[in-house]
Amino acid sequence: MALIWLIMLSASLGLMIFTDPAAAVNSMISGAHGAVELSLNLLALYAFWLGFFSLIERLGLSRGLERLLRPVISRLFPSCDVETRKYITMNVSANLLGLGNAATPMAITAINRMDKGNPRATTDMIMLTVISATSLQILPTTVIGMRATAGSANPADFLFPSLVATVLSTLIGIIGVKLCAKIFDRPRKKHVAELTGAAPLGNIVPSQPHAKHNKTRRNRKSRSVGKTAKGAAR
């Protein structure tokens, strides 16, 4: 990826230098100035919200937030423990506030806790990835900050369309994961049953211990009769 960006940057700068060198220099200076200004504005925004989440975790309020979202989180992630659900809750909370970059470390921590050394991703891991990617947002603070930095007259005028879009995308993603889990889990369970040698209940042949015991007694009796007959003959 770094090589691709380097090629694109080199090609664009080369073309601008050969076509209009003055415009190329002005574009580089203005672009660097805008990047630094945007970085400082977003740095202040993320510093505030990351400090806010750190304060919530230190005060133990994340437990209350986890209990508030427990019915939804437990249905979406049935095999996760309490500590993993705490990180998932913090990830969802950060996404609700539009802090995608702040939510990413919490999602990575939660997925690392879900990882049990399996070669394939579990349904809970896929579900968390989809929820993080669709990013249900009530207050998209990052986009609002970027629009305000760019000089927008009303940086928050897109809240309702953004809410509708993120709600629909998250619902579609959750439904898709649930359907795929039901479809692809059935062949895997059947394959596991075949590998373990599990047979259907209708094919199980009941054992006959009484018949085996009677057969053993008859064999012992015939051997004893044979020994008696040989002794009498002698």
mmCIF file of C-alpha atoms in Angstrom:
data_model
loop_
_atom_site.group_PDB
_atom_site.id
_atom_site.type_symbol
_atom_site.label_atom_id
_atom_site.label_comp_id
_atom_site.label_asym_id
_atom_site.label_seq_id
_atom_site.Cartn_x
_atom_site.Cartn_y
_atom_site.Cartn_z
ATOM 1 C CA MET A 1 0.000 0.000 0.000
ATOM 2 C CA ALA A 2 2.840 2.413 0.805
ATOM 3 C CA LEU A 3 4.368 1.694 -2.609
ATOM 4 C CA ILE A 4 1.075 2.459 -4.345
ATOM 5 C CA TRP A 5 0.750 5.808 -2.568
ATOM 6 C CA LEU A 6 4.381 6.625 -3.390
ATOM 7 C CA ILE A 7 3.808 5.923 -7.092
ATOM 8 C CA MET A 8 0.630 8.029 -7.168
ATOM 9 C CA LEU A 9 2.307 10.923 -5.348
ATOM 10 C CA SER A 10 5.393 10.824 -7.545
ATOM 11 C CA ALA A 11 3.360 10.665 -10.747
ATOM 12 C CA SER A 12 1.086 13.556 -9.766
ATOM 13 C CA LEU A 13 3.983 15.762 -8.643
ATOM 14 C CA GLY A 14 5.954 14.969 -11.789
ATOM 15 C CA LEU A 15 3.058 15.926 -14.049
ATOM 16 C CA MET A 16 2.384 19.152 -12.134
ATOM 17 C CA ILE A 17 6.065 20.159 -12.235
ATOM 18 C CA PHE A 18 6.273 19.659 -16.001
ATOM 19 C CA THR A 19 2.918 21.354 -16.738
ATOM 20 C CA ASP A 20 2.829 24.198 -14.179
ATOM 21 C CA PRO A 21 5.723 24.369 -11.684
ATOM 22 C CA ALA A 22 4.360 27.451 -9.849
ATOM 23 C CA ALA A 23 0.995 25.800 -9.251
ATOM 24 C CA ALA A 24 2.732 22.648 -8.050
ATOM 25 C CA VAL A 25 4.685 24.535 -5.395
ATOM 26 C CA ASN A 26 1.601 26.476 -4.255
ATOM 27 C CA SER A 27 -0.460 23.285 -4.085
ATOM 28 C CA MET A 28 2.153 21.526 -1.950
ATOM 29 C CA ILE A 29 2.385 24.453 0.471
ATOM 30 C CA SER A 30 -1.377 24.916 0.801
ATOM 31 C CA GLY A 31 -1.925 21.150 1.111
ATOM 32 C CA ALA A 32 0.652 20.870 3.888
ATOM 33 C CA HIS A 33 -0.893 23.844 5.698
ATOM 34 C CA GLY A 34 -4.386 22.352 5.435
ATOM 35 C CA ALA A 35 -3.197 18.923 6.614
ATOM 36 C CA VAL A 36 -1.522 20.385 9.706
ATOM 37 C CA GLU A 37 -4.592 22.494 10.530
ATOM 38 C CA LEU A 38 -6.949 19.545 10.134
ATOM 39 C CA SER A 39 -4.678 17.322 12.223
ATOM 40 C CA LEU A 40 -4.613 19.834 15.079
ATOM 41 C CA ASN A 41 -8.393 20.233 15.058
ATOM 42 C CA LEU A 42 -8.972 16.482 15.036
ATOM 43 C CA LEU A 43 -6.280 16.033 17.680
ATOM 44 C CA ALA A 44 -8.190 18.258 20.076
ATOM 45 C CA LEU A 45 -11.448 16.440 19.282
ATOM 46 C CA TYR A 46 -9.998 12.968 19.801
ATOM 47 C CA ALA A 47 -8.079 14.023 22.905
ATOM 48 C CA PHE A 48 -11.332 15.139 24.507
ATOM 49 C CA TRP A 49 -13.334 12.008 23.692
ATOM 50 C CA LEU A 50 -10.527 9.553 24.448
ATOM 51 C CA GLY A 51 -10.028 11.236 27.799
ATOM 52 C CA PHE A 52 -13.763 11.009 28.353
ATOM 53 C CA PHE A 53 -13.784 7.254 27.681
ATOM 54 C CA SER A 54 -10.723 6.752 29.868
ATOM 55 C CA LEU A 55 -12.474 8.598 32.687
ATOM 56 C CA ILE A 56 -15.572 6.436 32.249
ATOM 57 C CA GLU A 57 -13.465 3.280 32.493
ATOM 58 C CA ARG A 58 -11.544 4.464 35.560
ATOM 59 C CA LEU A 59 -14.734 5.424 37.400
ATOM 60 C CA GLY A 60 -16.308 2.069 36.648
ATOM 61 C CA LEU A 61 -19.142 3.612 34.643
ATOM 62 C CA SER A 62 -18.381 1.256 31.792
ATOM 63 C CA ARG A 63 -19.958 -1.510 33.888
ATOM 64 C CA GLY A 64 -23.202 0.450 34.013
ATOM 65 C CA LEU A 65 -23.054 1.080 30.293
ATOM 66 C CA GLU A 66 -22.374 -2.606 29.755
ATOM 67 C CA ARG A 67 -25.442 -3.510 31.840
ATOM 68 C CA LEU A 68 -27.524 -1.038 29.832
ATOM 69 C CA LEU A 69 -26.504 -2.612 26.535
ATOM 70 C CA ARG A 70 -26.312 -6.166 27.915
ATOM 71 C CA PRO A 71 -29.585 -7.439 26.332
ATOM 72 C CA VAL A 72 -28.459 -6.396 22.851
ATOM 73 C CA ILE A 73 -24.785 -7.340 23.274
ATOM 74 C CA SER A 74 -25.598 -10.752 24.752
ATOM 75 C CA ARG A 75 -27.851 -11.597 21.809
ATOM 76 C CA LEU A 76 -25.317 -10.459 19.242
ATOM 77 C CA PHE A 77 -22.305 -12.007 21.032
ATOM 78 C CA PRO A 78 -23.600 -15.047 22.974
ATOM 79 C CA SER A 79 -20.219 -16.735 23.542
ATOM 80 C CA CYS A 80 -18.271 -13.721 24.910
ATOM 81 C CA ASP A 81 -17.370 -13.244 28.552
ATOM 82 C CA VAL A 82 -18.066 -10.141 30.650
ATOM 83 C CA GLU A 83 -14.682 -8.495 30.051
ATOM 84 C CA THR A 84 -14.948 -8.921 26.288
ATOM 85 C CA ARG A 85 -18.454 -7.464 26.311
ATOM 86 C CA LYS A 86 -17.093 -4.426 28.130
ATOM 87 C CA TYR A 87 -14.702 -3.701 25.270
ATOM 88 C CA ILE A 88 -17.475 -4.334 22.757
ATOM 89 C CA THR A 89 -19.684 -1.861 24.612
ATOM 90 C CA MET A 90 -16.953 0.769 24.549
ATOM 91 C CA ASN A 91 -16.463 0.129 20.841
ATOM 92 C CA VAL A 92 -20.171 0.585 20.143
ATOM 93 C CA SER A 93 -20.250 3.725 22.283
ATOM 94 C CA ALA A 94 -17.316 5.246 20.395
ATOM 95 C CA ASN A 95 -18.974 4.447 17.080
ATOM 96 C CA LEU A 96 -22.218 6.049 18.266
ATOM 97 C CA LEU A 97 -20.244 9.261 18.801
ATOM 98 C CA GLY A 98 -18.590 8.977 15.392
ATOM 99 C CA LEU A 99 -15.119 8.204 16.760
ATOM 100 C CA GLY A 100 -14.118 5.409 14.420
ATOM 101 C CA ASN A 101 -10.394 5.687 15.139
ATOM 102 C CA ALA A 102 -11.028 5.631 18.888
ATOM 103 C CA ALA A 103 -13.282 2.574 18.526
ATOM 104 C CA THR A 104 -10.724 0.547 16.558
ATOM 105 C CA PRO A 105 -8.334 -0.284 19.473
ATOM 106 C CA MET A 106 -11.281 -1.481 21.576
ATOM 107 C CA ALA A 107 -12.478 -3.720 18.744
ATOM 108 C CA ILE A 108 -8.980 -5.163 18.290
ATOM 109 C CA THR A 109 -8.753 -5.920 22.014
ATOM 110 C CA ALA A 110 -12.166 -7.604 21.992
ATOM 111 C CA ILE A 111 -11.296 -9.738 18.944
ATOM 112 C CA ASN A 112 -7.984 -10.773 20.524
ATOM 113 C CA ARG A 113 -9.921 -11.955 23.572
ATOM 114 C CA MET A 114 -12.307 -13.909 21.317
ATOM 115 C CA ASP A 115 -9.438 -15.605 19.518
ATOM 116 C CA LYS A 116 -8.984 -19.127 20.874
ATOM 117 C CA GLY A 117 -6.454 -20.264 18.291
ATOM 118 C CA ASN A 118 -9.021 -21.417 15.725
ATOM 119 C CA PRO A 119 -7.922 -21.310 12.071
ATOM 120 C CA ARG A 120 -11.151 -19.526 11.114
ATOM 121 C CA ALA A 121 -12.902 -16.472 12.485
ATOM 122 C CA THR A 122 -15.856 -17.171 14.748
ATOM 123 C CA THR A 123 -19.322 -15.733 14.233
ATOM 124 C CA ASP A 124 -18.801 -13.266 17.092
ATOM 125 C CA MET A 125 -15.587 -11.985 15.538
ATOM 126 C CA ILE A 126 -17.297 -11.490 12.182
ATOM 127 C CA MET A 127 -20.249 -9.787 13.877
ATOM 128 C CA LEU A 128 -17.995 -7.292 15.663
ATOM 129 C CA THR A 129 -16.117 -6.556 12.437
ATOM 130 C CA VAL A 130 -19.367 -5.884 10.583
ATOM 131 C CA ILE A 131 -20.767 -3.671 13.360
ATOM 132 C CA SER A 132 -17.532 -1.687 13.505
ATOM 133 C CA ALA A 133 -17.470 -1.310 9.720
ATOM 134 C CA THR A 134 -21.105 -0.177 9.408
ATOM 135 C CA SER A 135 -20.541 2.142 12.410
ATOM 136 C CA LEU A 136 -23.951 3.089 13.790
ATOM 137 C CA GLN A 137 -23.594 6.829 14.540
ATOM 138 C CA ILE A 138 -25.910 9.116 16.464
ATOM 139 C CA LEU A 139 -23.453 12.015 16.613
ATOM 140 C CA PRO A 140 -20.751 11.843 13.895
ATOM 141 C CA THR A 141 -18.324 14.166 15.642
ATOM 142 C CA THR A 142 -15.390 13.430 13.321
ATOM 143 C CA VAL A 143 -17.289 14.435 10.186
ATOM 144 C CA ILE A 144 -18.729 17.481 11.946
ATOM 145 C CA GLY A 145 -15.218 18.535 12.969
ATOM 146 C CA MET A 146 -13.913 18.096 9.432
ATOM 147 C CA ARG A 147 -16.805 20.097 7.955
ATOM 148 C CA ALA A 148 -16.289 22.849 10.513
ATOM 149 C CA THR A 149 -12.587 22.963 9.667
ATOM 150 C CA ALA A 150 -13.407 23.212 5.966
ATOM 151 C CA GLY A 151 -15.580 26.256 6.673
ATOM 152 C CA SER A 152 -19.070 24.750 6.418
ATOM 153 C CA ALA A 153 -21.891 27.153 7.344
ATOM 154 C CA ASN A 154 -23.859 24.369 9.060
ATOM 155 C CA PRO A 155 -21.540 21.424 9.838
ATOM 156 C CA ALA A 156 -24.289 19.280 11.434
ATOM 157 C CA ASP A 157 -27.025 19.587 8.795
ATOM 158 C CA PHE A 158 -26.527 15.960 7.664
ATOM 159 C CA LEU A 159 -27.367 14.303 11.010
ATOM 160 C CA PHE A 160 -30.744 12.810 10.030
ATOM 161 C CA PRO A 161 -29.598 11.262 6.698
ATOM 162 C CA SER A 162 -26.463 9.972 8.409
ATOM 163 C CA LEU A 163 -28.506 8.376 11.202
ATOM 164 C CA VAL A 164 -30.864 6.676 8.742
ATOM 165 C CA ALA A 165 -27.989 5.404 6.594
ATOM 166 C CA THR A 166 -25.974 3.998 9.504
ATOM 167 C CA VAL A 167 -29.023 2.366 11.135
ATOM 168 C CA LEU A 168 -29.983 0.630 7.883
ATOM 169 C CA SER A 169 -26.429 -0.468 7.108
ATOM 170 C CA THR A 170 -25.955 -1.874 10.626
ATOM 171 C CA LEU A 171 -29.272 -3.760 10.538
ATOM 172 C CA ILE A 172 -28.509 -5.213 7.105
ATOM 173 C CA GLY A 173 -25.041 -6.253 8.269
ATOM 174 C CA ILE A 174 -26.363 -7.964 11.421
ATOM 175 C CA ILE A 175 -29.073 -9.820 9.493
ATOM 176 C CA GLY A 176 -26.522 -10.900 6.885
ATOM 177 C CA VAL A 177 -24.151 -12.289 9.510
ATOM 178 C CA LYS A 178 -26.943 -14.197 11.255
ATOM 179 C CA LEU A 179 -28.194 -15.706 7.983
ATOM 180 C CA CYS A 180 -24.706 -16.692 6.838
ATOM 181 C CA ALA A 181 -23.992 -18.260 10.233
ATOM 182 C CA LYS A 182 -27.107 -20.426 9.979
ATOM 183 C CA ILE A 183 -26.375 -21.406 6.385
ATOM 184 C CA PHE A 184 -22.675 -22.234 6.729
ATOM 185 C CA ASP A 185 -22.754 -23.706 10.248
ATOM 186 C CA ARG A 186 -24.952 -26.647 9.232
ATOM 187 C CA PRO A 187 -22.469 -28.287 6.804
ATOM 188 C CA ARG A 188 -19.649 -27.703 9.284
ATOM 189 C CA LYS A 189 -21.573 -29.379 12.118
ATOM 190 C CA LYS A 190 -22.438 -32.291 9.838
ATOM 191 C CA HIS A 191 -18.779 -32.633 8.828
ATOM 192 C CA VAL A 192 -17.677 -32.579 12.469
ATOM 193 C CA ALA A 193 -20.238 -35.263 13.298
ATOM 194 C CA GLU A 194 -18.907 -37.439 10.476
ATOM 195 C CA LEU A 195 -15.310 -37.000 11.628
ATOM 196 C CA THR A 196 -16.160 -37.916 15.211
ATOM 197 C CA GLY A 197 -18.060 -41.002 14.064
ATOM 198 C CA ALA A 198 -21.394 -39.900 15.437
ATOM 199 C CA ALA A 199 -24.249 -41.928 13.968
ATOM 200 C CA PRO A 200 -27.938 -41.038 13.797
ATOM 201 C CA LEU A 201 -30.088 -42.409 16.514
ATOM 202 C CA GLY A 202 -32.050 -44.571 14.076
ATOM 203 C CA ASN A 203 -28.886 -46.412 12.981
ATOM 204 C CA ILE A 204 -27.695 -47.353 16.442
ATOM 205 C CA VAL A 205 -27.894 -51.123 16.971
ATOM 206 C CA PRO A 206 -28.656 -51.968 20.600
ATOM 207 C CA SER A 207 -26.230 -54.285 22.285
ATOM 208 C CA GLN A 208 -27.317 -57.724 23.476
ATOM 209 C CA PRO A 209 -25.409 -58.482 26.644
ATOM 210 C CA HIS A 210 -27.709 -61.350 27.677
ATOM 211 C CA ALA A 211 -27.170 -63.216 24.414
ATOM 212 C CA LYS A 212 -23.390 -62.870 24.703
ATOM 213 C CA HIS A 213 -23.513 -64.062 28.331
ATOM 214 C CA ASN A 214 -25.619 -67.108 27.433
ATOM 215 C CA LYS A 215 -23.268 -67.978 24.578
ATOM 216 C CA THR A 216 -20.285 -67.811 26.959
ATOM 217 C CA ARG A 217 -22.033 -70.072 29.467
ATOM 218 C CA ARG A 218 -22.815 -72.646 26.754
ATOM 219 C CA ASN A 219 -19.184 -72.694 25.625
ATOM 220 C CA ARG A 220 -17.962 -73.230 29.178
ATOM 221 C CA LYS A 221 -20.521 -76.005 29.733
ATOM 222 C CA SER A 222 -19.549 -77.860 26.551
ATOM 223 C CA ARG A 223 -15.861 -77.706 27.510
ATOM 224 C CA SER A 224 -16.564 -79.080 30.987
ATOM 225 C CA VAL A 225 -18.668 -81.939 29.543
ATOM 226 C CA GLY A 226 -15.851 -82.805 27.148
ATOM 227 C CA LYS A 227 -13.312 -82.923 29.997
ATOM 228 C CA THR A 228 -15.632 -85.246 32.017
ATOM 229 C CA ALA A 229 -16.049 -87.608 29.085
ATOM 230 C CA LYS A 230 -12.303 -87.836 28.548
ATOM 231 C CA GLY A 231 -11.772 -88.614 32.258
ATOM 232 C CA ALA A 232 -14.349 -91.404 32.207
ATOM 233 C CA ALA A 233 -12.763 -92.966 29.129
ATOM 234 C CA ARG A 234 -9.399 -93.096 30.875
#
